[in-house]
Coordinates of N, CA and C in Angstrom, one line a residue:
X11 N 77.4 79.6 63.1 CA 78.8 80.0 63.5 C 78.9 81.2 64.6
X12 N 79.5 81.0 65.6 CA 79.7 82.0 66.7 C 80.7 83.0 66.3
X13 N 80.6 84.3 66.3 CA 81.5 85.6 66.0 C 82.6 85.3 67.1
X14 N 83.7 85.5 66.8 CA 84.7 85.7 67.8 C 85.0 87.0 68.1
X15 N 85.0 87.6 69.0 CA 85.1 89.0 69.5 C 86.8 89.2 69.6
X16 N 87.0 90.2 68.6 CA 88.5 90.5 68.6 C 88.8 91.9 68.5
X17 N 89.8 92.5 68.8 CA 90.2 93.9 68.8 C 90.2 94.3 67.2
X18 N 90.0 95.5 66.8 CA 90.1 95.9 65.6 C 91.3 96.2 65.1
X19 N 91.9 95.8 63.7 CA 93.3 95.9 63.3 C 93.9 97.2 63.8
X20 N 95.0 97.5 64.3 CA 95.6 98.8 64.4 C 95.9 99.5 63.1
X21 N 95.6 100.5 63.0 CA 95.8 101.5 62.1 C 97.2 101.9 61.7
X22 N 97.9 101.8 62.7 CA 99.5 102.1 62.4 C 100.1 101.0 62.1
X23 N 99.9 100.1 61.6 CA 100.8 98.8 61.4 C 101.5 99.0 59.9
X24 N 102.8 99.1 60.0 CA 103.4 99.3 58.7 C 103.0 98.4 57.6
X25 N 103.0 99.0 56.4 CA 102.7 98.2 55.2 C 103.9 97.1 54.9
X26 N 103.7 96.1 54.8 CA 104.9 94.9 54.2 C 105.1 94.8 52.8
X27 N 106.3 95.1 52.4 CA 106.7 95.3 51.1 C 107.8 94.1 51.0
X28 N 107.4 93.4 50.0 CA 108.2 92.1 49.6 C 108.6 92.1 48.1
X29 N 108.7 93.7 47.6 CA 109.2 93.8 46.1 C 110.6 93.5 46.1
X30 N 111.0 92.7 45.3 CA 112.4 92.4 44.9 C 113.0 91.3 46.2
X31 N 112.1 90.8 46.9 CA 112.7 89.8 47.8 C 112.6 88.3 47.0
X32 N 113.6 87.6 46.9 CA 113.1 86.5 46.0 C 112.7 85.2 46.9
X33 N 112.1 84.4 46.0 CA 111.6 83.1 46.6 C 112.5 82.3 47.7
X34 N 113.6 82.4 47.3 CA 114.7 81.9 48.4 C 114.7 82.7 49.7
X35 N 114.4 83.8 49.9 CA 114.4 84.5 51.2 C 113.1 84.4 51.8
X36 N 112.1 84.7 50.9 CA 110.7 84.7 51.7 C 109.6 84.1 50.7
X37 N 109.6 82.7 50.7 CA 108.8 82.0 49.7 C 107.1 82.4 49.7
X38 N 106.7 82.8 50.9 CA 105.4 83.1 50.9 C 105.0 84.3 51.6
X39 N 104.1 85.3 50.8 CA 103.8 86.5 51.3 C 102.3 86.4 51.5
X40 N 101.7 87.4 52.4 CA 100.4 87.5 52.8 C 99.4 87.0 51.5
X41 N 98.4 86.4 51.9 CA 97.4 86.4 50.6 C 96.3 87.4 50.8
X42 N 95.0 87.5 50.0 CA 94.2 88.5 50.2 C 93.8 88.8 51.7
X43 N 93.8 89.9 52.2 CA 93.4 90.3 53.4 C 91.9 89.8 54.0
X44 N 91.9 89.1 55.3 CA 90.9 88.4 55.4 C 91.1 88.5 57.3
X45 N 90.1 88.2 57.8 CA 90.2 88.3 59.3 C 90.2 86.7 59.6
X46 N 90.0 85.9 59.0 CA 90.0 84.3 59.4 C 91.3 83.7 59.0
X47 N 92.2 84.4 58.5 CA 93.5 83.8 58.0 C 94.6 84.9 58.7
X48 N 95.6 84.4 59.3 CA 96.8 85.1 59.9 C 98.3 84.6 59.3
X49 N 99.0 85.3 58.6 CA 100.4 84.9 58.5 C 101.0 85.2 59.5
X50 N 101.8 84.3 60.1 CA 102.8 84.5 61.1 C 104.3 84.7 60.7
X51 N 105.3 84.3 61.5 CA 106.6 84.6 61.0 C 107.2 83.5 59.9
X52 N 108.2 83.7 59.3 CA 108.8 82.6 58.3 C 110.1 82.6 59.0
X53 N 110.4 81.3 59.4 CA 111.9 80.9 59.8 C 112.5 80.1 59.0
X54 N 113.5 81.0 58.4 CA 114.6 80.0 57.6 C 115.3 79.3 58.4
X55 N 115.4 78.0 58.3 CA 116.0 77.0 58.7 C 117.5 76.8 58.4
X56 N 117.7 76.8 56.9 CA 119.0 76.5 56.7 C 118.9 77.1 55.3
X57 N 120.0 77.2 54.4 CA 119.9 78.1 53.1 C 118.9 77.3 52.2
X58 N 118.6 76.4 52.4 CA 117.6 75.4 51.5 C 116.2 74.8 52.3
X59 N 116.1 75.4 53.3 CA 114.9 75.0 54.0 C 114.4 76.3 55.0
X60 N 112.9 76.3 55.1 CA 112.5 77.3 55.9 C 111.0 77.0 56.2
X61 N 110.4 77.5 57.1 CA 109.0 77.4 57.5 C 108.4 78.4 57.8
X62 N 107.0 78.4 56.8 CA 106.1 79.7 57.4 C 105.0 79.0 58.0
X63 N 104.8 80.1 59.2 CA 103.6 79.5 59.9 C 102.2 80.6 59.5
X64 N 101.3 79.6 59.4 CA 99.9 80.5 59.1 C 98.9 79.8 59.8
X65 N 97.8 80.7 60.4 CA 96.7 80.2 61.3 C 95.5 80.6 60.5
X66 N 94.6 79.5 60.2 CA 93.3 79.7 59.6 C 92.5 79.2 60.7
X67 N 91.0 79.8 60.7 CA 90.0 79.4 61.6 C 89.4 78.3 61.0
X68 N 88.6 77.3 61.6 CA 88.1 76.3 61.0 C 86.6 76.6 60.7
X69 N 86.0 76.2 60.2 CA 84.6 76.3 59.6 C 84.3 77.4 58.5
X70 N 85.3 77.5 57.8 CA 85.1 78.5 56.9 C 84.6 77.7 55.6
X71 N 83.6 78.4 54.9 CA 83.0 77.7 53.7 C 83.7 78.4 52.5
X72 N 83.8 77.4 51.6 CA 84.4 77.8 50.2 C 85.9 77.5 50.0
X73 N 86.4 78.1 49.2 CA 87.9 78.0 49.2 C 88.6 79.3 49.7
X74 N 89.8 78.9 50.3 CA 90.2 80.0 51.0 C 91.9 80.3 50.6
X75 N 92.0 81.3 50.1 CA 93.4 81.7 49.8 C 94.2 82.1 51.0
X76 N 95.3 81.3 51.6 CA 96.1 81.5 52.4 C 97.4 82.2 52.2
X77 N 97.9 82.2 51.1 CA 99.2 82.7 50.8 C 99.3 83.1 49.4
X78 N 100.3 83.9 49.0 CA 100.7 84.2 47.7 C 102.3 83.5 47.9
X79 N 102.4 82.8 46.9 CA 103.8 82.2 46.7 C 104.7 82.9 45.9
X80 N 105.8 83.5 46.6 CA 106.7 84.8 46.2 C 107.4 84.0 44.9
X81 N 106.8 83.7 44.0 CA 107.7 83.3 42.8 C 107.3 83.8 41.4
X82 N 108.2 84.3 40.6 CA 107.7 85.2 39.5 C 108.3 84.5 38.2
X83 N 109.1 83.2 38.3 CA 109.7 82.4 37.1 C 108.7 81.9 36.3
X84 N 109.2 81.0 35.5 CA 108.6 80.4 34.4 C 108.0 78.9 34.7
X85 N 108.7 78.3 35.9 CA 108.3 77.2 36.6 C 106.9 77.2 37.2
X86 N 106.3 76.2 37.5 CA 105.0 76.1 38.1 C 105.3 75.5 39.6
X87 N 105.1 76.4 40.5 CA 105.0 75.9 41.9 C 104.1 74.5 42.2
X88 N 104.7 73.5 43.1 CA 103.7 72.5 43.4 C 104.0 72.1 44.8
X89 N 103.0 71.2 45.3 CA 103.3 70.7 46.8 C 103.9 69.4 46.4
X90 N 105.1 69.4 47.1 CA 105.9 68.4 47.0 C 105.6 67.3 47.9
X91 N 105.7 67.4 49.4 CA 105.2 66.5 50.3 C 104.4 66.9 51.4
X92 N 103.6 66.0 52.1 CA 103.0 66.3 53.3 C 103.8 65.6 54.5
X93 N 104.2 66.4 55.5 CA 104.8 66.0 56.8 C 103.9 65.4 57.9
X94 N 102.8 66.4 58.0 CA 101.8 66.1 58.9 C 100.5 66.5 58.4
X95 N 99.4 65.8 58.6 CA 98.3 65.9 58.2 C 97.9 65.0 56.8
X96 N 96.7 65.1 56.4 CA 96.4 64.6 55.4 C 96.1 65.6 53.9
X97 N 96.6 65.0 52.7 CA 96.2 66.0 51.5 C 94.9 66.1 51.4
X98 N 94.2 64.9 51.6 CA 92.8 64.8 51.1 C 92.1 65.7 52.0
X99 N 92.3 65.7 53.4 CA 91.5 66.4 54.2 C 91.7 67.9 53.9
X100 N 92.8 68.2 53.5 CA 93.2 69.8 53.5 C 92.8 70.2 52.1
X101 N 93.2 69.6 50.9 CA 93.0 69.9 49.8 C 93.5 71.2 49.3
X102 N 94.8 71.4 49.4 CA 95.6 72.4 48.9 C 95.7 72.3 47.5
X103 N 95.6 73.8 46.8 CA 95.7 74.1 45.6 C 96.4 75.3 45.3
X104 N 97.4 75.0 44.3 CA 97.9 76.4 43.7 C 97.4 76.7 42.4
X105 N 97.2 78.1 42.4 CA 96.4 78.8 41.3 C 97.2 79.8 40.9
X106 N 97.4 80.1 39.6 CA 98.0 81.5 39.0 C 96.8 82.1 38.9
X107 N 96.7 83.5 39.4 CA 95.7 84.6 39.2 C 96.4 86.0 39.3
X108 N 96.2 86.7 38.3 CA 96.5 88.0 38.0 C 98.2 88.0 38.2
X109 N 98.8 87.1 37.6 CA 100.3 87.0 37.8 C 100.8 86.5 39.1
X110 N 100.0 86.3 39.9 CA 100.5 85.6 41.4 C 100.2 84.3 41.5
X111 N 101.0 83.3 42.1 CA 100.6 82.1 42.4 C 100.0 82.0 43.9
X112 N 98.9 81.4 43.8 CA 98.2 81.6 45.3 C 98.0 80.3 45.7
X113 N 98.0 80.0 47.1 CA 97.9 78.8 47.7 C 96.5 78.7 48.4
X114 N 95.7 77.9 47.8 CA 94.2 77.9 48.5 C 93.8 76.4 49.1
X115 N 93.2 76.4 50.2 CA 92.6 75.3 51.0 C 91.2 75.3 50.3
X116 N 91.1 73.9 49.9 CA 89.7 73.9 49.4 C 88.6 73.0 50.2
X117 N 89.2 72.6 51.4 CA 88.2 71.7 52.0 C 88.1 72.4 53.5
X118 N 86.6 72.4 53.8 CA 86.4 72.7 55.0 C 86.8 72.4 56.3
X119 N 87.5 72.9 57.1 CA 88.2 72.5 58.3 C 87.2 72.5 59.5
X120 N 87.3 71.3 60.4 CA 86.5 71.1 61.6 C 87.7 70.8 62.6
X121 N 88.0 71.9 63.5 CA 88.9 71.4 64.5 C 88.8 70.2 65.4
X122 N 87.3 70.0 65.6 CA 87.0 68.8 66.4 C 87.2 67.4 65.7
X123 N 87.7 67.5 64.5 CA 87.6 66.2 63.8 C 89.2 65.8 63.9
X124 N 89.5 64.4 64.3 CA 90.9 64.2 64.4 C 91.6 64.2 63.0
X125 N 92.8 64.9 63.2 CA 93.6 65.0 62.0 C 93.3 66.3 61.1
X126 N 92.4 67.3 61.9 CA 92.5 68.6 61.3 C 92.7 69.8 62.0
X127 N 93.7 69.7 62.9 CA 94.3 70.5 63.7 C 95.5 71.3 63.4
X128 N 96.5 70.4 62.7 CA 97.4 71.2 62.2 C 97.9 70.3 60.9
X129 N 98.4 71.2 59.9 CA 99.2 70.4 58.8 C 100.5 71.1 58.5
X130 N 101.6 70.1 58.1 CA 102.7 70.6 57.6 C 103.2 70.1 56.2
X131 N 103.2 70.9 55.2 CA 103.8 70.2 54.1 C 104.7 71.1 53.3
X132 N 105.3 70.8 52.3 CA 106.4 71.5 51.2 C 105.9 71.9 50.3
X133 N 106.3 73.0 49.6 CA 106.1 73.5 48.3 C 107.4 73.6 47.7
X134 N 107.6 73.4 46.4 CA 108.7 73.5 45.8 C 108.6 74.1 44.2
X135 N 109.8 74.6 43.9 CA 109.8 75.1 42.4 C 110.9 74.5 41.7
X136 N 110.7 73.7 40.8 CA 111.7 73.4 40.0 C 112.9 74.3 39.6
X137 N 114.1 74.3 40.1 CA 115.3 75.2 39.6 C 115.6 76.1 40.9
X138 N 114.7 76.1 41.7 CA 115.0 76.8 43.2 C 115.5 75.9 44.1
X139 N 116.4 76.4 45.1 CA 117.2 75.6 45.9 C 116.1 75.1 47.0
X140 N 115.5 76.2 47.5 CA 114.6 76.3 48.8 C 113.4 75.4 48.5
X141 N 113.3 74.5 49.9 CA 112.2 73.6 49.8 C 111.3 74.6 50.9
X142 N 110.2 75.2 50.6 CA 109.7 76.1 51.4 C 108.3 75.3 52.3
X143 N 108.6 75.0 53.5 CA 107.7 74.4 54.5 C 106.7 75.3 54.8
X144 N 105.5 74.7 55.0 CA 104.4 75.6 55.4 C 103.6 74.7 56.7
X145 N 103.8 75.5 57.7 CA 102.8 74.9 58.7 C 101.5 75.6 59.0
X146 N 100.5 74.8 58.7 CA 99.1 75.6 58.9 C 98.4 75.0 60.2
X147 N 98.1 75.9 61.2 CA 97.6 75.6 62.4 C 96.0 76.0 62.3
X148 N 95.1 75.0 62.7 CA 93.7 75.5 62.5 C 93.3 76.1 63.7
X149 N 92.5 77.1 63.9 CA 92.0 77.7 65.0 C 90.9 77.2 65.4
X150 N 90.6 76.9 66.6 CA 89.3 76.5 67.2 C 88.5 77.4 67.4
X151 N 87.1 77.5 67.0 CA 86.2 78.6 67.0 C 85.1 78.2 68.2
X152 N 84.7 79.0 68.8 CA 83.4 78.7 69.7 C 82.2 78.2 68.9
X153 N 82.0 77.4 68.2 CA 81.0 76.7 67.6 C 80.3 75.5 67.9
X154 N 81.0 74.7 68.7 CA 80.4 73.6 69.5 C 80.1 73.5 71.1
X155 N 79.1 73.1 71.4 CA 78.8 73.1 73.1 C 80.2 71.9 73.5
X156 N 80.4 72.3 74.7 CA 81.5 71.4 75.2 C 80.9 70.1 75.5
X157 N 81.7 68.9 75.4 CA 81.0 67.5 76.0 C 81.9 67.2 77.2
X158 N 81.0 66.8 78.0 CA 81.4 66.5 79.3 C 80.8 65.1 79.6
X159 N 81.9 63.9 79.8 CA 81.6 62.8 80.2 C 81.9 62.3 81.6
X160 N 81.0 61.6 82.2 CA 81.3 61.1 83.5 C 81.7 59.7 83.4
X161 N 82.8 59.1 83.7 CA 83.1 57.8 83.6 C 82.9 57.1 84.8
X162 N 82.5 57.5 85.9 CA 82.2 56.8 87.1 C 81.1 57.7 88.0
X163 N 80.2 57.1 89.1 CA 79.4 57.9 89.5 C 80.3 58.8 90.4
X164 N 79.6 60.0 90.7 CA 80.1 61.2 91.3 C 79.9 60.9 92.8
X165 N 80.8 61.2 93.8 CA 80.6 60.8 95.2 C 81.2 61.9 96.0
X166 N 80.4 62.5 96.8 CA 80.5 63.8 97.7 C 81.0 63.2 98.9
X167 N 82.1 63.3 99.6 CA 82.7 63.0 100.9 C 81.3 63.5 101.8
X168 N 81.2 62.5 102.9 CA 80.1 63.0 103.9 C 80.8 64.4 104.7
X169 N 81.9 64.5 104.9 CA 82.5 65.8 105.4 C 81.9 67.0 104.6
X170 N 82.1 66.9 103.3 CA 81.6 68.0 102.5 C 80.0 68.3 102.6
X171 N 79.3 67.3 102.7 CA 77.7 67.4 103.0 C 77.6 67.9 104.1
X172 N 78.5 67.8 105.1 CA 78.1 68.5 106.6 C 78.3 69.8 106.6
X173 N 79.4 70.2 105.7 CA 79.8 71.5 105.5 C 78.4 72.5 105.0
X174 N 77.9 71.9 104.3 CA 76.9 72.6 103.4 C 75.5 72.2 103.9
X175 N 75.5 71.5 105.1 CA 74.3 71.1 105.8 C 73.2 70.6 104.9
X176 N 73.8 69.5 103.9 CA 73.1 68.8 103.2 C 72.8 67.5 103.8
X177 N 71.4 67.1 104.0 CA 71.2 65.6 104.3 C 72.1 64.5 103.5
X178 N 72.6 63.5 104.3 CA 72.9 62.6 103.3 C 71.7 61.5 102.9
X179 N 71.9 61.0 101.7 CA 71.0 60.2 100.9 C 70.8 58.8 101.4

């Protein structure tokens, strides 16, 4: 895998504090910090729907925690429906660890594989009004050489050959 050059994380970023913020206002909070996953904005659409955007690089080996489900009640969060992408290609899983519900991606993603560029699905908790949408965007990394295909023979106009003093064949 090719390393992606990036600027270091700014030291003056404010700490995010979601203590006391209920599931209905902010259903997902950042998972364990890692360079290959980035939680973007949460967009509340209505009182009962909203969408969280998360970016994850392709080609990550192993299971990847992408978010914490911000729920502390007695019910078990679950993946309700897929709007875009395939459940089997992504392999999302929700697990409780250290009194937190973590959302994992269990399948390695390959941006060049059709159907593995973006996923949209909903997470629900029985008894909660909010249907928490999640948009996962897979980020292409520089791991494959570009593919160039010529569908027809290349033709250079005679005028161009004359400009560069190239003999015609």
